[in-house]
Amino acid sequence: KKDYKKKMAQKHHGDLVMCRQQVGTFTGKLCMNCDGRCPICDSYVNPKVVVQICDECNHGSSQGKCIICGGNGNSDAYYCQGCVKRGRDRDGCPRIINLGSSRADQHFLRKKLDSSG
């Protein structure tokens, strides 16, 4: 059984949408599966600047969740040095706000298989 949460990244999936609102004072979190990844480019090297997210993305049930896959966040998220040099850390809130078609299709396929047998 494949874990599709691990493969979710905005760089490789064009249908994922980032929030991109003005950032607030809250620090973005990452889960164990996404730990160490840059939320923009998926790089594991040279963490540089702490990720800040908007107030809406850290409100209610989404508080403390992973900004990439939505799992339980346990460590701070960092932009890599390359994204900081290119100014991608100033583009707004980087939290992924939709599931993406591949994860949604997998959900409905699993639901169909569970109901049929």
Short mmCIF file of N, CA and C in Angstrom, two decimals:
data_model
loop_
_atom_site.label_atom_id
_atom_site.label_comp_id
_atom_site.label_asym_id
_atom_site.label_seq_id
_atom_site.Cartn_x
_atom_site.Cartn_y
_atom_site.Cartn_z
N LYS A 1 0.85 -1.18 0.00
CA LYS A 1 0.00 0.00 0.00
C LYS A 1 0.89 1.24 0.00
N LYS A 2 0.66 2.13 -0.96
CA LYS A 2 1.47 3.33 -1.06
C LYS A 2 0.91 4.43 -0.20
N ASP A 3 1.80 5.26 0.34
CA ASP A 3 1.39 6.41 1.13
C ASP A 3 1.48 7.65 0.25
N TYR A 4 0.35 8.16 -0.19
CA TYR A 4 0.34 9.28 -1.12
C TYR A 4 0.63 10.61 -0.44
N LYS A 5 0.58 10.67 0.88
CA LYS A 5 0.93 11.91 1.56
C LYS A 5 2.39 12.25 1.36
N LYS A 6 3.24 11.25 1.27
CA LYS A 6 4.67 11.49 1.14
C LYS A 6 5.03 12.10 -0.21
N LYS A 7 4.22 11.86 -1.24
CA LYS A 7 4.56 12.29 -2.58
C LYS A 7 3.95 13.64 -2.93
N MET A 8 3.24 14.27 -2.01
CA MET A 8 2.56 15.51 -2.29
C MET A 8 3.54 16.68 -2.23
N ALA A 9 3.69 17.40 -3.33
CA ALA A 9 4.54 18.57 -3.35
C ALA A 9 4.09 19.49 -4.45
N GLN A 10 4.10 20.77 -4.19
CA GLN A 10 3.58 21.74 -5.15
C GLN A 10 4.43 21.78 -6.41
N LYS A 11 5.71 21.55 -6.28
CA LYS A 11 6.60 21.62 -7.43
C LYS A 11 6.27 20.54 -8.47
N HIS A 12 5.90 19.36 -8.02
CA HIS A 12 5.68 18.23 -8.91
C HIS A 12 4.22 18.03 -9.28
N HIS A 13 3.30 18.69 -8.59
CA HIS A 13 1.87 18.55 -8.86
C HIS A 13 1.30 19.93 -9.15
N GLY A 14 0.99 20.19 -10.40
CA GLY A 14 0.50 21.50 -10.81
C GLY A 14 -0.88 21.83 -10.32
N ASP A 15 -1.66 20.81 -9.88
CA ASP A 15 -3.02 21.09 -9.45
C ASP A 15 -3.14 21.46 -7.98
N LEU A 16 -2.04 21.44 -7.23
CA LEU A 16 -2.08 21.85 -5.84
C LEU A 16 -2.08 23.37 -5.75
N VAL A 17 -2.89 23.91 -4.86
CA VAL A 17 -3.03 25.36 -4.73
C VAL A 17 -2.51 25.78 -3.36
N MET A 18 -1.65 26.80 -3.37
CA MET A 18 -1.15 27.35 -2.11
C MET A 18 -2.04 28.51 -1.69
N CYS A 19 -2.07 28.79 -0.41
CA CYS A 19 -2.91 29.85 0.15
C CYS A 19 -2.50 31.22 -0.38
N ARG A 20 -1.26 31.60 -0.24
CA ARG A 20 -0.65 32.83 -0.74
C ARG A 20 -1.23 34.12 -0.18
N GLN A 21 -1.89 34.06 1.00
CA GLN A 21 -2.32 35.29 1.66
C GLN A 21 -1.14 35.90 2.40
N GLN A 22 -1.32 37.13 2.87
CA GLN A 22 -0.25 37.80 3.61
C GLN A 22 0.04 37.02 4.88
N VAL A 23 1.31 36.77 5.13
CA VAL A 23 1.70 35.94 6.28
C VAL A 23 1.50 36.68 7.58
N GLY A 24 1.28 35.90 8.63
CA GLY A 24 1.12 36.44 9.97
C GLY A 24 2.34 36.11 10.81
N THR A 25 2.11 35.90 12.09
CA THR A 25 3.21 35.66 13.02
C THR A 25 3.37 34.18 13.36
N PHE A 26 2.52 33.32 12.80
CA PHE A 26 2.55 31.91 13.15
C PHE A 26 3.60 31.17 12.33
N THR A 27 4.28 30.23 12.97
CA THR A 27 5.30 29.42 12.32
C THR A 27 4.67 28.18 11.71
N GLY A 28 5.03 27.89 10.45
CA GLY A 28 4.53 26.69 9.79
C GLY A 28 5.16 25.44 10.38
N LYS A 29 4.40 24.36 10.44
CA LYS A 29 4.86 23.09 11.00
C LYS A 29 4.91 22.02 9.92
N LEU A 30 5.75 21.01 10.14
CA LEU A 30 5.86 19.85 9.26
C LEU A 30 5.71 18.58 10.08
N CYS A 31 5.14 17.54 9.48
CA CYS A 31 4.98 16.25 10.15
C CYS A 31 6.26 15.43 10.01
N MET A 32 6.24 14.22 10.54
CA MET A 32 7.42 13.35 10.47
C MET A 32 7.77 12.98 9.03
N ASN A 33 6.76 12.77 8.17
CA ASN A 33 7.02 12.39 6.78
C ASN A 33 7.61 13.53 5.96
N CYS A 34 7.21 14.76 6.27
CA CYS A 34 7.65 15.92 5.49
C CYS A 34 8.79 16.67 6.15
N ASP A 35 9.28 16.22 7.28
CA ASP A 35 10.29 16.93 8.06
C ASP A 35 11.56 17.17 7.25
N GLY A 36 12.00 18.42 7.24
CA GLY A 36 13.24 18.79 6.56
C GLY A 36 13.05 19.26 5.13
N ARG A 37 11.83 19.18 4.59
CA ARG A 37 11.59 19.59 3.21
C ARG A 37 11.25 21.07 3.13
N CYS A 38 11.70 21.70 2.07
CA CYS A 38 11.29 23.06 1.77
C CYS A 38 9.86 22.98 1.21
N PRO A 39 8.91 23.78 1.70
CA PRO A 39 7.53 23.66 1.22
C PRO A 39 7.33 24.13 -0.22
N ILE A 40 8.29 24.84 -0.78
CA ILE A 40 8.16 25.34 -2.14
C ILE A 40 8.77 24.36 -3.15
N CYS A 41 10.01 23.95 -2.93
CA CYS A 41 10.74 23.17 -3.95
C CYS A 41 11.08 21.74 -3.55
N ASP A 42 10.71 21.30 -2.35
CA ASP A 42 10.99 19.94 -1.87
C ASP A 42 12.46 19.63 -1.64
N SER A 43 13.28 20.63 -1.52
CA SER A 43 14.69 20.41 -1.28
C SER A 43 14.92 20.04 0.19
N TYR A 44 15.86 19.13 0.42
CA TYR A 44 16.22 18.74 1.77
C TYR A 44 17.51 19.41 2.25
N VAL A 45 18.09 20.30 1.45
CA VAL A 45 19.39 20.88 1.78
C VAL A 45 19.28 22.35 2.17
N ASN A 46 20.18 22.80 3.02
CA ASN A 46 20.37 24.18 3.42
C ASN A 46 19.11 24.89 3.92
N PRO A 47 18.49 24.42 5.01
CA PRO A 47 17.36 25.16 5.57
C PRO A 47 17.83 26.53 6.05
N LYS A 48 17.08 27.56 5.70
CA LYS A 48 17.58 28.91 5.94
C LYS A 48 16.63 29.76 6.80
N VAL A 49 15.39 29.95 6.36
CA VAL A 49 14.46 30.88 7.00
C VAL A 49 13.21 30.12 7.46
N VAL A 50 12.75 30.43 8.66
CA VAL A 50 11.55 29.79 9.20
C VAL A 50 10.33 30.23 8.39
N VAL A 51 9.44 29.29 8.09
CA VAL A 51 8.22 29.57 7.32
C VAL A 51 7.17 30.22 8.22
N GLN A 52 6.62 31.33 7.77
CA GLN A 52 5.52 32.00 8.45
C GLN A 52 4.25 31.76 7.65
N ILE A 53 3.13 31.47 8.34
CA ILE A 53 1.86 31.24 7.66
C ILE A 53 0.83 32.28 8.12
N CYS A 54 -0.26 32.40 7.35
CA CYS A 54 -1.28 33.40 7.65
C CYS A 54 -2.13 32.96 8.85
N ASP A 55 -2.94 33.89 9.34
CA ASP A 55 -3.78 33.62 10.50
C ASP A 55 -4.85 32.58 10.21
N GLU A 56 -5.41 32.59 9.00
CA GLU A 56 -6.46 31.63 8.65
C GLU A 56 -5.94 30.19 8.61
N CYS A 57 -4.71 30.02 8.17
CA CYS A 57 -4.13 28.67 8.06
C CYS A 57 -3.71 28.10 9.41
N ASN A 58 -3.74 28.91 10.45
CA ASN A 58 -3.39 28.42 11.78
C ASN A 58 -4.56 28.62 12.74
N HIS A 59 -5.77 28.48 12.21
CA HIS A 59 -6.96 28.72 13.02
C HIS A 59 -7.80 27.45 13.12
N GLY A 60 -8.34 27.20 14.29
CA GLY A 60 -9.26 26.08 14.48
C GLY A 60 -8.59 24.72 14.37
N SER A 61 -9.18 23.84 13.57
CA SER A 61 -8.69 22.46 13.48
C SER A 61 -7.37 22.36 12.71
N SER A 62 -7.02 23.38 11.94
CA SER A 62 -5.77 23.32 11.19
C SER A 62 -4.57 23.84 11.99
N GLN A 63 -4.79 24.23 13.23
CA GLN A 63 -3.71 24.73 14.06
C GLN A 63 -2.72 23.62 14.40
N GLY A 64 -1.44 23.86 14.10
CA GLY A 64 -0.39 22.90 14.40
C GLY A 64 -0.29 21.76 13.40
N LYS A 65 -0.98 21.83 12.27
CA LYS A 65 -0.94 20.78 11.26
C LYS A 65 0.19 21.03 10.27
N CYS A 66 0.59 19.98 9.58
CA CYS A 66 1.63 20.06 8.56
C CYS A 66 1.13 20.93 7.41
N ILE A 67 1.96 21.86 6.93
CA ILE A 67 1.54 22.77 5.87
C ILE A 67 1.58 22.11 4.49
N ILE A 68 2.19 20.93 4.38
CA ILE A 68 2.27 20.25 3.09
C ILE A 68 1.16 19.20 2.96
N CYS A 69 1.04 18.29 3.94
CA CYS A 69 0.09 17.19 3.80
C CYS A 69 -1.07 17.23 4.78
N GLY A 70 -1.03 18.09 5.79
CA GLY A 70 -2.13 18.18 6.74
C GLY A 70 -2.04 17.24 7.92
N GLY A 71 -0.94 16.50 8.05
CA GLY A 71 -0.76 15.61 9.20
C GLY A 71 -0.44 16.39 10.46
N ASN A 72 -0.20 15.69 11.55
CA ASN A 72 0.14 16.35 12.81
C ASN A 72 1.55 16.93 12.74
N GLY A 73 1.67 18.24 12.89
CA GLY A 73 2.97 18.91 12.80
C GLY A 73 3.74 18.79 14.08
N ASN A 74 5.04 18.49 13.96
CA ASN A 74 5.86 18.37 15.16
C ASN A 74 7.16 19.15 15.07
N SER A 75 7.52 19.68 13.90
CA SER A 75 8.75 20.46 13.78
C SER A 75 8.50 21.68 12.91
N ASP A 76 9.31 22.70 13.08
CA ASP A 76 9.15 23.93 12.31
C ASP A 76 9.56 23.71 10.86
N ALA A 77 8.89 24.43 9.96
CA ALA A 77 9.19 24.36 8.53
C ALA A 77 10.19 25.47 8.18
N TYR A 78 11.09 25.17 7.24
CA TYR A 78 12.10 26.13 6.80
C TYR A 78 12.14 26.20 5.29
N TYR A 79 12.35 27.41 4.76
CA TYR A 79 12.63 27.57 3.33
C TYR A 79 14.10 27.24 3.10
N CYS A 80 14.41 26.67 1.94
CA CYS A 80 15.81 26.38 1.62
C CYS A 80 16.52 27.66 1.16
N GLN A 81 17.82 27.60 1.08
CA GLN A 81 18.61 28.76 0.71
C GLN A 81 18.30 29.23 -0.72
N GLY A 82 18.05 28.30 -1.63
CA GLY A 82 17.73 28.65 -3.02
C GLY A 82 16.43 29.44 -3.13
N CYS A 83 15.41 29.03 -2.39
CA CYS A 83 14.13 29.75 -2.42
C CYS A 83 14.25 31.12 -1.78
N VAL A 84 15.09 31.25 -0.76
CA VAL A 84 15.30 32.56 -0.14
C VAL A 84 16.01 33.49 -1.12
N LYS A 85 17.01 32.99 -1.84
CA LYS A 85 17.71 33.82 -2.83
C LYS A 85 16.80 34.28 -3.95
N ARG A 86 15.86 33.41 -4.36
CA ARG A 86 14.94 33.76 -5.45
C ARG A 86 13.75 34.58 -4.98
N GLY A 87 13.62 34.79 -3.67
CA GLY A 87 12.53 35.59 -3.12
C GLY A 87 11.22 34.86 -2.98
N ARG A 88 11.25 33.55 -3.07
CA ARG A 88 10.02 32.76 -2.95
C ARG A 88 9.48 32.73 -1.53
N ASP A 89 10.30 33.09 -0.57
CA ASP A 89 9.85 33.14 0.82
C ASP A 89 8.97 34.36 1.09
N ARG A 90 8.91 35.30 0.14
CA ARG A 90 8.10 36.51 0.30
C ARG A 90 6.84 36.49 -0.58
N ASP A 91 6.47 35.33 -1.12
CA ASP A 91 5.32 35.23 -2.01
C ASP A 91 4.00 35.05 -1.28
N GLY A 92 4.01 34.90 0.01
CA GLY A 92 2.79 34.70 0.79
C GLY A 92 2.80 33.36 1.50
N CYS A 93 1.66 33.03 2.07
CA CYS A 93 1.52 31.80 2.85
C CYS A 93 1.68 30.57 1.95
N PRO A 94 2.59 29.64 2.29
CA PRO A 94 2.85 28.48 1.43
C PRO A 94 2.01 27.24 1.73
N ARG A 95 1.01 27.35 2.58
CA ARG A 95 0.23 26.16 2.97
C ARG A 95 -0.60 25.66 1.79
N ILE A 96 -0.60 24.33 1.58
CA ILE A 96 -1.40 23.70 0.54
C ILE A 96 -2.84 23.64 1.03
N ILE A 97 -3.79 24.20 0.23
CA ILE A 97 -5.17 24.28 0.72
C ILE A 97 -6.11 23.32 0.01
N ASN A 98 -5.66 22.56 -0.97
CA ASN A 98 -6.54 21.56 -1.60
C ASN A 98 -5.84 20.20 -1.61
N LEU A 99 -6.59 19.16 -1.88
CA LEU A 99 -6.03 17.81 -1.87
C LEU A 99 -5.23 17.48 -3.11
N GLY A 100 -5.65 17.98 -4.25
CA GLY A 100 -5.03 17.57 -5.51
C GLY A 100 -5.79 16.41 -6.10
N SER A 101 -5.78 16.31 -7.40
CA SER A 101 -6.61 15.30 -8.06
C SER A 101 -6.11 13.88 -7.79
N SER A 102 -4.81 13.68 -7.67
CA SER A 102 -4.30 12.32 -7.46
C SER A 102 -4.73 11.76 -6.10
N ARG A 103 -4.69 12.57 -5.05
CA ARG A 103 -5.13 12.11 -3.73
C ARG A 103 -6.64 11.94 -3.68
N ALA A 104 -7.38 12.84 -4.33
CA ALA A 104 -8.84 12.72 -4.35
C ALA A 104 -9.27 11.48 -5.12
N ASP A 105 -8.62 11.21 -6.26
CA ASP A 105 -8.93 10.01 -7.03
C ASP A 105 -8.64 8.75 -6.23
N GLN A 106 -7.54 8.75 -5.50
CA GLN A 106 -7.18 7.60 -4.68
C GLN A 106 -8.21 7.37 -3.58
N HIS A 107 -8.72 8.45 -3.00
CA HIS A 107 -9.74 8.34 -1.95
C HIS A 107 -10.99 7.67 -2.49
N PHE A 108 -11.47 8.12 -3.65
CA PHE A 108 -12.69 7.56 -4.22
C PHE A 108 -12.49 6.13 -4.72
N LEU A 109 -11.29 5.82 -5.22
CA LEU A 109 -11.00 4.46 -5.63
C LEU A 109 -11.03 3.52 -4.43
N ARG A 110 -10.42 3.93 -3.32
CA ARG A 110 -10.43 3.13 -2.10
C ARG A 110 -11.85 2.96 -1.57
N LYS A 111 -12.64 4.02 -1.63
CA LYS A 111 -14.02 3.96 -1.18
C LYS A 111 -14.84 2.99 -2.04
N LYS A 112 -14.60 3.00 -3.34
CA LYS A 112 -15.30 2.11 -4.28
C LYS A 112 -14.92 0.65 -4.01
N LEU A 113 -13.63 0.40 -3.79
CA LEU A 113 -13.18 -0.97 -3.53
C LEU A 113 -13.70 -1.49 -2.19
N ASP A 114 -13.79 -0.61 -1.18
CA ASP A 114 -14.29 -1.04 0.12
C ASP A 114 -15.77 -1.40 0.06
N SER A 115 -16.53 -0.67 -0.73
CA SER A 115 -17.97 -0.92 -0.80
C SER A 115 -18.30 -2.15 -1.67
N SER A 116 -17.41 -2.48 -2.60
CA SER A 116 -17.70 -3.62 -3.49
C SER A 116 -17.30 -4.96 -2.90
N GLY A 117 -16.45 -4.96 -1.93
CA GLY A 117 -16.05 -6.28 -1.46
C GLY A 117 -15.51 -6.27 -0.14
#
